[in-house]
């Protein structure tokens, strides 16, 4: 089994030769499925980003000033976390598939569940207490 | 006139699904840009820059869709698709930068 990626396939780009150096090319269907999963996470992150921006833009009458800023920054931060997690997970999954290892646990799923729960609790609290 | 030969014979339509997924992501970037425009009354400078950045990312995805479809279809036909590291990295970095700039704008 050849372990030298450059010799195995001179067509590969520099970035993928460097970041995905080891193992063999996995089934192309899995590579594309991994890409789609990454994109779904990025859309989730973008939805949080848009939500945070919308809170700051639209909810001036609903939330008083300091709370609104906090909610907005927290929501955008969740989007940030998810997008970083999406990129890292894509890379880890791709590496595992190349080496034939089991796929890593999705750490961003608990992050997302926790963040959604907290966000709803905060909104309910702010609306009820207002 | 006969129809053009298909680029691949994958019954799972993997390239189509992946390209459509990029298309949905492109639309969400455009949406985020549109929501950023709502900040225009509060933060003029940031807003235009942020909306333009979103438009650039969406435009870049749109401009590469055709090439992406061809590359993935040929790859599926040849049973080997190179993982698109540059596209994934660029999308991640773009999302992170947009979020950081958004937080900066809110806190400023």
PDB file of C-alpha atoms in Angstrom:
ATOM      1  CA  UNK A   1       0.000   0.000   0.000  1.00  0.00           C
ATOM      2  CA  UNK A   2       1.515   3.298  -1.052  1.00  0.00           C
ATOM      3  CA  UNK A   3       1.505   5.902   1.728  1.00  0.00           C
ATOM      4  CA  UNK A   4       3.034   8.692  -0.295  1.00  0.00           C
ATOM      5  CA  UNK A   5       0.109  10.877  -1.356  1.00  0.00           C
ATOM      6  CA  UNK A   6       2.092  12.920  -3.866  1.00  0.00           C
ATOM      7  CA  UNK A   7       3.312   9.868  -5.678  1.00  0.00           C
ATOM      8  CA  UNK A   8      -0.045   8.135  -5.429  1.00  0.00           C
ATOM      9  CA  UNK A   9      -1.858  11.015  -7.107  1.00  0.00           C
ATOM     10  CA  UNK A  10       0.028  13.963  -8.583  1.00  0.00           C
ATOM     11  CA  UNK A  11      -3.315  15.617  -9.427  1.00  0.00           C
ATOM     12  CA  UNK A  12      -4.138  16.483  -5.817  1.00  0.00           C
ATOM     13  CA  UNK A  13      -4.084  20.095  -4.702  1.00  0.00           C
ATOM     14  CA  UNK A  14      -1.540  21.405  -2.208  1.00  0.00           C
ATOM     15  CA  UNK A  15      -4.035  21.974   0.586  1.00  0.00           C
ATOM     16  CA  UNK A  16      -5.561  18.529   0.452  1.00  0.00           C
ATOM     17  CA  UNK A  17      -2.137  16.901   0.126  1.00  0.00           C
ATOM     18  CA  UNK A  18      -1.099  18.700   3.293  1.00  0.00           C
ATOM     19  CA  UNK A  19      -4.259  18.456   5.408  1.00  0.00           C
ATOM     20  CA  UNK A  20      -5.343  15.001   4.223  1.00  0.00           C
ATOM     21  CA  UNK A  21      -1.918  13.451   3.836  1.00  0.00           C
ATOM     22  CA  UNK A  22      -2.464   9.895   5.060  1.00  0.00           C
ATOM     23  CA  UNK A  23      -4.560   6.953   4.011  1.00  0.00           C
ATOM     24  CA  UNK A  24      -6.376   6.309   0.762  1.00  0.00           C
ATOM     25  CA  UNK A  25      -9.078   8.131  -1.150  1.00  0.00           C
ATOM     26  CA  UNK A  26     -12.410   7.008   0.348  1.00  0.00           C
ATOM     27  CA  UNK A  27     -15.540   6.178  -1.627  1.00  0.00           C
ATOM     28  CA  UNK A  28     -16.361   9.415  -3.504  1.00  0.00           C
ATOM     29  CA  UNK A  29     -19.990   9.168  -2.310  1.00  0.00           C
ATOM     30  CA  UNK A  30     -18.813   9.438   1.279  1.00  0.00           C
ATOM     31  CA  UNK A  31     -16.628  12.440   0.476  1.00  0.00           C
ATOM     32  CA  UNK A  32     -19.592  14.224  -1.099  1.00  0.00           C
ATOM     33  CA  UNK A  33     -21.899  13.231   1.775  1.00  0.00           C
ATOM     34  CA  UNK A  34     -19.351  14.683   4.205  1.00  0.00           C
ATOM     35  CA  UNK A  35     -19.332  17.912   2.200  1.00  0.00           C
ATOM     36  CA  UNK A  36     -23.145  18.111   2.352  1.00  0.00           C
ATOM     37  CA  UNK A  37     -23.135  17.536   6.100  1.00  0.00           C
ATOM     38  CA  UNK A  38     -20.598  20.324   6.477  1.00  0.00           C
ATOM     39  CA  UNK A  39     -22.810  22.610   4.399  1.00  0.00           C
ATOM     40  CA  UNK A  40     -25.859  21.776   6.528  1.00  0.00           C
ATOM     41  CA  UNK A  41     -23.904  22.792   9.636  1.00  0.00           C
ATOM     42  CA  UNK A  42     -22.753  26.005   7.953  1.00  0.00           C
ATOM     43  CA  UNK A  43     -26.385  26.826   7.148  1.00  0.00           C
ATOM     44  CA  UNK A  44     -27.270  26.223  10.796  1.00  0.00           C
ATOM     45  CA  UNK A  45     -24.458  28.585  11.789  1.00  0.00           C
ATOM     46  CA  UNK A  46     -25.662  31.174   9.277  1.00  0.00           C
ATOM     47  CA  UNK A  47     -29.199  30.892  10.681  1.00  0.00           C
ATOM     48  CA  UNK A  48     -27.859  31.679  14.171  1.00  0.00           C
ATOM     49  CA  UNK A  49     -25.853  34.553  12.709  1.00  0.00           C
ATOM     50  CA  UNK A  50     -28.943  35.956  10.973  1.00  0.00           C
ATOM     51  CA  UNK A  51     -30.930  35.445  14.195  1.00  0.00           C
ATOM     52  CA  UNK A  52     -28.421  37.408  16.244  1.00  0.00           C
ATOM     53  CA  UNK A  53     -28.353  40.205  13.688  1.00  0.00           C
ATOM     54  CA  UNK A  54     -32.174  40.238  13.576  1.00  0.00           C
ATOM     55  CA  UNK A  55     -32.457  40.483  17.378  1.00  0.00           C
ATOM     56  CA  UNK A  56     -30.251  43.564  17.270  1.00  0.00           C
ATOM     57  CA  UNK A  57     -32.113  45.041  14.315  1.00  0.00           C
ATOM     58  CA  UNK A  58     -35.779  44.259  14.978  1.00  0.00           C
ATOM     59  CA  UNK A  59     -36.300  43.624  18.680  1.00  0.00           C
ATOM     60  CA  UNK A  60     -35.663  47.139  20.042  1.00  0.00           C
ATOM     61  CA  UNK A  61     -39.200  47.280  21.519  1.00  0.00           C
ATOM     62  CA  UNK A  62     -39.178  43.730  22.872  1.00  0.00           C
ATOM     63  CA  UNK A  63     -35.881  43.701  24.774  1.00  0.00           C
ATOM     64  CA  UNK A  64     -34.363  46.536  26.776  1.00  0.00           C
ATOM     65  CA  UNK A  65     -30.959  47.715  25.608  1.00  0.00           C
ATOM     66  CA  UNK A  66     -28.371  45.727  27.605  1.00  0.00           C
ATOM     67  CA  UNK A  67     -30.359  42.483  27.312  1.00  0.00           C
ATOM     68  CA  UNK A  68     -30.764  42.871  23.585  1.00  0.00           C
ATOM     69  CA  UNK A  69     -27.031  43.269  23.063  1.00  0.00           C
ATOM     70  CA  UNK A  70     -26.304  40.241  25.261  1.00  0.00           C
ATOM     71  CA  UNK A  71     -28.841  38.050  23.453  1.00  0.00           C
ATOM     72  CA  UNK A  72     -27.523  39.194  20.074  1.00  0.00           C
ATOM     73  CA  UNK A  73     -23.872  38.582  20.925  1.00  0.00           C
ATOM     74  CA  UNK A  74     -24.649  35.173  22.445  1.00  0.00           C
ATOM     75  CA  UNK A  75     -26.658  34.084  19.396  1.00  0.00           C
ATOM     76  CA  UNK A  76     -23.936  35.164  16.985  1.00  0.00           C
ATOM     77  CA  UNK A  77     -21.338  33.403  19.179  1.00  0.00           C
ATOM     78  CA  UNK A  78     -23.262  30.148  18.917  1.00  0.00           C
ATOM     79  CA  UNK A  79     -23.156  30.576  15.134  1.00  0.00           C
ATOM     80  CA  UNK A  80     -19.398  31.112  15.367  1.00  0.00           C
ATOM     81  CA  UNK A  81     -18.921  27.988  17.482  1.00  0.00           C
ATOM     82  CA  UNK A  82     -20.985  25.901  15.087  1.00  0.00           C
ATOM     83  CA  UNK A  83     -19.110  27.110  12.006  1.00  0.00           C
ATOM     84  CA  UNK A  84     -15.727  26.365  13.582  1.00  0.00           C
ATOM     85  CA  UNK A  85     -17.058  22.964  14.685  1.00  0.00           C
ATOM     86  CA  UNK A  86     -18.403  22.296  11.190  1.00  0.00           C
ATOM     87  CA  UNK A  87     -15.014  22.864   9.583  1.00  0.00           C
ATOM     88  CA  UNK A  88     -13.145  20.792  12.159  1.00  0.00           C
ATOM     89  CA  UNK A  89     -15.643  17.977  11.985  1.00  0.00           C
ATOM     90  CA  UNK A  90     -15.474  17.882   8.199  1.00  0.00           C
ATOM     91  CA  UNK A  91     -11.694  17.511   8.399  1.00  0.00           C
ATOM     92  CA  UNK A  92     -11.835  14.857  11.130  1.00  0.00           C
ATOM     93  CA  UNK A  93     -14.467  12.817   9.300  1.00  0.00           C
ATOM     94  CA  UNK A  94     -12.491  13.031   6.049  1.00  0.00           C
ATOM     95  CA  UNK A  95      -9.327  11.875   7.846  1.00  0.00           C
ATOM     96  CA  UNK A  96     -11.132   9.002   9.573  1.00  0.00           C
ATOM     97  CA  UNK A  97     -12.592   7.836   6.265  1.00  0.00           C
ATOM     98  CA  UNK A  98      -9.170   7.912   4.608  1.00  0.00           C
ATOM     99  CA  UNK A  99      -7.684   5.788   7.393  1.00  0.00           C
ATOM    100  CA  UNK A 100     -10.688   3.480   7.775  1.00  0.00           C
ATOM    101  CA  UNK A 101     -11.197   4.566  11.382  1.00  0.00           C
ATOM    102  CA  UNK A 102     -14.622   4.873  13.032  1.00  0.00           C
ATOM    103  CA  UNK A 103     -16.148   8.329  12.591  1.00  0.00           C
ATOM    104  CA  UNK A 104     -15.627  10.796  15.460  1.00  0.00           C
ATOM    105  CA  UNK A 105     -18.437  11.696  17.860  1.00  0.00           C
ATOM    106  CA  UNK A 106     -20.276  14.842  16.765  1.00  0.00           C
ATOM    107  CA  UNK A 107     -19.380  17.302  19.548  1.00  0.00           C
ATOM    108  CA  UNK A 108     -21.320  20.132  17.922  1.00  0.00           C
ATOM    109  CA  UNK A 109     -24.645  18.336  18.414  1.00  0.00           C
ATOM    110  CA  UNK A 110     -24.650  18.774  22.224  1.00  0.00           C
ATOM    111  CA  UNK A 111     -23.415  22.343  21.716  1.00  0.00           C
ATOM    112  CA  UNK A 112     -26.314  23.048  19.372  1.00  0.00           C
ATOM    113  CA  UNK A 113     -28.927  21.424  21.653  1.00  0.00           C
ATOM    114  CA  UNK A 114     -27.648  23.258  24.707  1.00  0.00           C
ATOM    115  CA  UNK A 115     -27.456  26.588  22.903  1.00  0.00           C
ATOM    116  CA  UNK A 116     -30.973  26.265  21.454  1.00  0.00           C
ATOM    117  CA  UNK A 117     -32.365  25.383  24.883  1.00  0.00           C
ATOM    118  CA  UNK A 118     -30.623  28.303  26.563  1.00  0.00           C
ATOM    119  CA  UNK A 119     -31.685  30.707  23.814  1.00  0.00           C
ATOM    120  CA  UNK A 120     -35.356  29.714  24.170  1.00  0.00           C
ATOM    121  CA  UNK A 121     -35.200  29.931  27.977  1.00  0.00           C
ATOM    122  CA  UNK A 122     -33.683  33.424  27.753  1.00  0.00           C
ATOM    123  CA  UNK A 123     -36.309  34.609  25.277  1.00  0.00           C
ATOM    124  CA  UNK A 124     -39.167  33.183  27.385  1.00  0.00           C
ATOM    125  CA  UNK A 125     -37.719  34.780  30.518  1.00  0.00           C
ATOM    126  CA  UNK A 126     -37.293  38.163  28.842  1.00  0.00           C
ATOM    127  CA  UNK A 127     -40.771  38.138  27.314  1.00  0.00           C
ATOM    128  CA  UNK A 128     -42.502  36.997  30.543  1.00  0.00           C
ATOM    129  CA  UNK A 129     -40.554  39.329  32.832  1.00  0.00           C
ATOM    130  CA  UNK A 130     -40.963  42.318  30.571  1.00  0.00           C
TER     131      UNK A 130
ATOM    132  CA  UNK B   1     -30.830  15.666 -32.143  1.00  0.00           C
ATOM    133  CA  UNK B   2     -29.927  13.378 -29.279  1.00  0.00           C
ATOM    134  CA  UNK B   3     -29.596  14.723 -25.741  1.00  0.00           C
ATOM    135  CA  UNK B   4     -26.116  15.284 -24.364  1.00  0.00           C
ATOM    136  CA  UNK B   5     -24.536  12.275 -22.705  1.00  0.00           C
ATOM    137  CA  UNK B   6     -24.811  12.367 -18.904  1.00  0.00           C
ATOM    138  CA  UNK B   7     -21.560  13.046 -17.067  1.00  0.00           C
ATOM    139  CA  UNK B   8     -22.144  10.230 -14.598  1.00  0.00           C
ATOM    140  CA  UNK B   9     -24.430   7.263 -14.032  1.00  0.00           C
ATOM    141  CA  UNK B  10     -24.761   7.457 -10.251  1.00  0.00           C
ATOM    142  CA  UNK B  11     -28.329   6.488  -9.263  1.00  0.00           C
ATOM    143  CA  UNK B  12     -27.907   8.337  -5.957  1.00  0.00           C
ATOM    144  CA  UNK B  13     -27.404  11.632  -7.830  1.00  0.00           C
ATOM    145  CA  UNK B  14     -24.569  12.576  -5.485  1.00  0.00           C
ATOM    146  CA  UNK B  15     -23.168  15.491  -7.542  1.00  0.00           C
ATOM    147  CA  UNK B  16     -26.650  16.970  -8.005  1.00  0.00           C
ATOM    148  CA  UNK B  17     -27.410  16.781  -4.301  1.00  0.00           C
ATOM    149  CA  UNK B  18     -24.074  18.301  -3.345  1.00  0.00           C
ATOM    150  CA  UNK B  19     -24.370  21.151  -5.833  1.00  0.00           C
ATOM    151  CA  UNK B  20     -27.930  21.860  -4.620  1.00  0.00           C
ATOM    152  CA  UNK B  21     -26.622  21.894  -1.065  1.00  0.00           C
ATOM    153  CA  UNK B  22     -24.074  24.532  -2.083  1.00  0.00           C
ATOM    154  CA  UNK B  23     -26.933  26.428  -3.728  1.00  0.00           C
ATOM    155  CA  UNK B  24     -28.922  26.462  -0.478  1.00  0.00           C
ATOM    156  CA  UNK B  25     -25.849  27.675   1.381  1.00  0.00           C
ATOM    157  CA  UNK B  26     -25.381  30.400  -1.218  1.00  0.00           C
ATOM    158  CA  UNK B  27     -28.944  31.586  -0.654  1.00  0.00           C
ATOM    159  CA  UNK B  28     -28.399  31.682   3.104  1.00  0.00           C
ATOM    160  CA  UNK B  29     -25.312  33.849   2.642  1.00  0.00           C
ATOM    161  CA  UNK B  30     -27.427  36.199   0.532  1.00  0.00           C
ATOM    162  CA  UNK B  31     -30.133  36.158   3.225  1.00  0.00           C
ATOM    163  CA  UNK B  32     -27.637  37.000   5.971  1.00  0.00           C
ATOM    164  CA  UNK B  33     -26.400  39.876   3.817  1.00  0.00           C
ATOM    165  CA  UNK B  34     -29.961  41.145   3.447  1.00  0.00           C
ATOM    166  CA  UNK B  35     -30.529  40.961   7.225  1.00  0.00           C
ATOM    167  CA  UNK B  36     -27.271  42.878   7.774  1.00  0.00           C
ATOM    168  CA  UNK B  37     -28.744  45.681   5.647  1.00  0.00           C
ATOM    169  CA  UNK B  38     -31.338  46.158   8.404  1.00  0.00           C
ATOM    170  CA  UNK B  39     -28.540  47.632  10.491  1.00  0.00           C
ATOM    171  CA  UNK B  40     -28.203  50.522   8.039  1.00  0.00           C
ATOM    172  CA  UNK B  41     -29.915  53.081  10.340  1.00  0.00           C
ATOM    173  CA  UNK B  42     -27.660  52.145  13.279  1.00  0.00           C
ATOM    174  CA  UNK B  43     -24.241  51.320  11.820  1.00  0.00           C
ATOM    175  CA  UNK B  44     -23.869  52.590   8.279  1.00  0.00           C
ATOM    176  CA  UNK B  45     -20.242  51.726   7.613  1.00  0.00           C
ATOM    177  CA  UNK B  46     -20.314  48.188   8.987  1.00  0.00           C
ATOM    178  CA  UNK B  47     -23.591  47.335   7.343  1.00  0.00           C
ATOM    179  CA  UNK B  48     -22.547  48.006   3.799  1.00  0.00           C
ATOM    180  CA  UNK B  49     -19.252  46.174   4.264  1.00  0.00           C
ATOM    181  CA  UNK B  50     -20.927  43.153   5.843  1.00  0.00           C
ATOM    182  CA  UNK B  51     -23.678  42.949   3.233  1.00  0.00           C
ATOM    183  CA  UNK B  52     -21.115  43.279   0.449  1.00  0.00           C
ATOM    184  CA  UNK B  53     -18.974  40.507   1.963  1.00  0.00           C
ATOM    185  CA  UNK B  54     -21.998  38.217   2.061  1.00  0.00           C
ATOM    186  CA  UNK B  55     -22.734  39.082  -1.558  1.00  0.00           C
ATOM    187  CA  UNK B  56     -19.137  38.276  -2.517  1.00  0.00           C
ATOM    188  CA  UNK B  57     -19.295  34.859  -0.822  1.00  0.00           C
ATOM    189  CA  UNK B  58     -22.664  34.069  -2.406  1.00  0.00           C
ATOM    190  CA  UNK B  59     -21.357  35.220  -5.785  1.00  0.00           C
ATOM    191  CA  UNK B  60     -18.231  33.081  -5.423  1.00  0.00           C
ATOM    192  CA  UNK B  61     -20.346  29.995  -4.712  1.00  0.00           C
ATOM    193  CA  UNK B  62     -22.592  30.807  -7.671  1.00  0.00           C
ATOM    194  CA  UNK B  63     -19.625  31.307  -9.985  1.00  0.00           C
ATOM    195  CA  UNK B  64     -18.081  27.951  -9.081  1.00  0.00           C
ATOM    196  CA  UNK B  65     -21.256  25.828  -9.200  1.00  0.00           C
ATOM    197  CA  UNK B  66     -20.806  24.672 -12.797  1.00  0.00           C
ATOM    198  CA  UNK B  67     -17.186  23.735 -12.319  1.00  0.00           C
ATOM    199  CA  UNK B  68     -18.104  21.956  -9.085  1.00  0.00           C
ATOM    200  CA  UNK B  69     -20.791  19.898 -10.818  1.00  0.00           C
ATOM    201  CA  UNK B  70     -18.465  18.901 -13.651  1.00  0.00           C
ATOM    202  CA  UNK B  71     -15.644  17.992 -11.279  1.00  0.00           C
ATOM    203  CA  UNK B  72     -17.861  15.928  -8.979  1.00  0.00           C
ATOM    204  CA  UNK B  73     -19.664  14.181 -11.842  1.00  0.00           C
ATOM    205  CA  UNK B  74     -16.387  13.192 -13.490  1.00  0.00           C
ATOM    206  CA  UNK B  75     -15.107  12.101 -10.083  1.00  0.00           C
ATOM    207  CA  UNK B  76     -18.146   9.925  -9.412  1.00  0.00           C
ATOM    208  CA  UNK B  77     -17.755   8.384 -12.867  1.00  0.00           C
ATOM    209  CA  UNK B  78     -14.059   7.695 -12.167  1.00  0.00           C
ATOM    210  CA  UNK B  79     -14.827   6.472  -8.604  1.00  0.00           C
ATOM    211  CA  UNK B  80     -12.539   9.102  -7.104  1.00  0.00           C
ATOM    212  CA  UNK B  81     -13.423  12.620  -5.926  1.00  0.00           C
ATOM    213  CA  UNK B  82     -10.805  14.769  -4.296  1.00  0.00           C
ATOM    214  CA  UNK B  83     -12.099  16.373  -1.094  1.00  0.00           C
ATOM    215  CA  UNK B  84     -12.665  20.082  -1.773  1.00  0.00           C
ATOM    216  CA  UNK B  85     -10.464  21.455   1.022  1.00  0.00           C
ATOM    217  CA  UNK B  86     -10.189  25.036  -0.335  1.00  0.00           C
ATOM    218  CA  UNK B  87     -13.971  25.451  -0.659  1.00  0.00           C
ATOM    219  CA  UNK B  88     -14.660  24.075   2.826  1.00  0.00           C
ATOM    220  CA  UNK B  89     -11.919  26.182   4.431  1.00  0.00           C
ATOM    221  CA  UNK B  90     -13.015  29.340   2.630  1.00  0.00           C
ATOM    222  CA  UNK B  91     -16.645  28.850   3.643  1.00  0.00           C
ATOM    223  CA  UNK B  92     -15.695  28.221   7.276  1.00  0.00           C
ATOM    224  CA  UNK B  93     -13.404  31.248   7.419  1.00  0.00           C
ATOM    225  CA  UNK B  94     -16.010  33.464   5.719  1.00  0.00           C
ATOM    226  CA  UNK B  95     -18.678  32.452   8.243  1.00  0.00           C
ATOM    227  CA  UNK B  96     -16.326  32.975  11.201  1.00  0.00           C
ATOM    228  CA  UNK B  97     -15.196  36.397   9.936  1.00  0.00           C
ATOM    229  CA  UNK B  98     -18.800  37.506   9.326  1.00  0.00           C
ATOM    230  CA  UNK B  99     -19.739  36.453  12.861  1.00  0.00           C
ATOM    231  CA  UNK B 100     -16.743  38.209  14.428  1.00  0.00           C
ATOM    232  CA  UNK B 101     -17.447  41.424  12.501  1.00  0.00           C
ATOM    233  CA  UNK B 102     -21.114  41.201  13.517  1.00  0.00           C
ATOM    234  CA  UNK B 103     -20.189  40.883  17.207  1.00  0.00           C
ATOM    235  CA  UNK B 104     -17.755  43.791  16.827  1.00  0.00           C
ATOM    236  CA  UNK B 105     -20.492  45.923  15.282  1.00  0.00           C
ATOM    237  CA  UNK B 106     -22.968  45.096  18.067  1.00  0.00           C
ATOM    238  CA  UNK B 107     -20.422  45.873  20.779  1.00  0.00           C
ATOM    239  CA  UNK B 108     -19.129  49.066  19.187  1.00  0.00           C
TER     240      UNK B 108
END
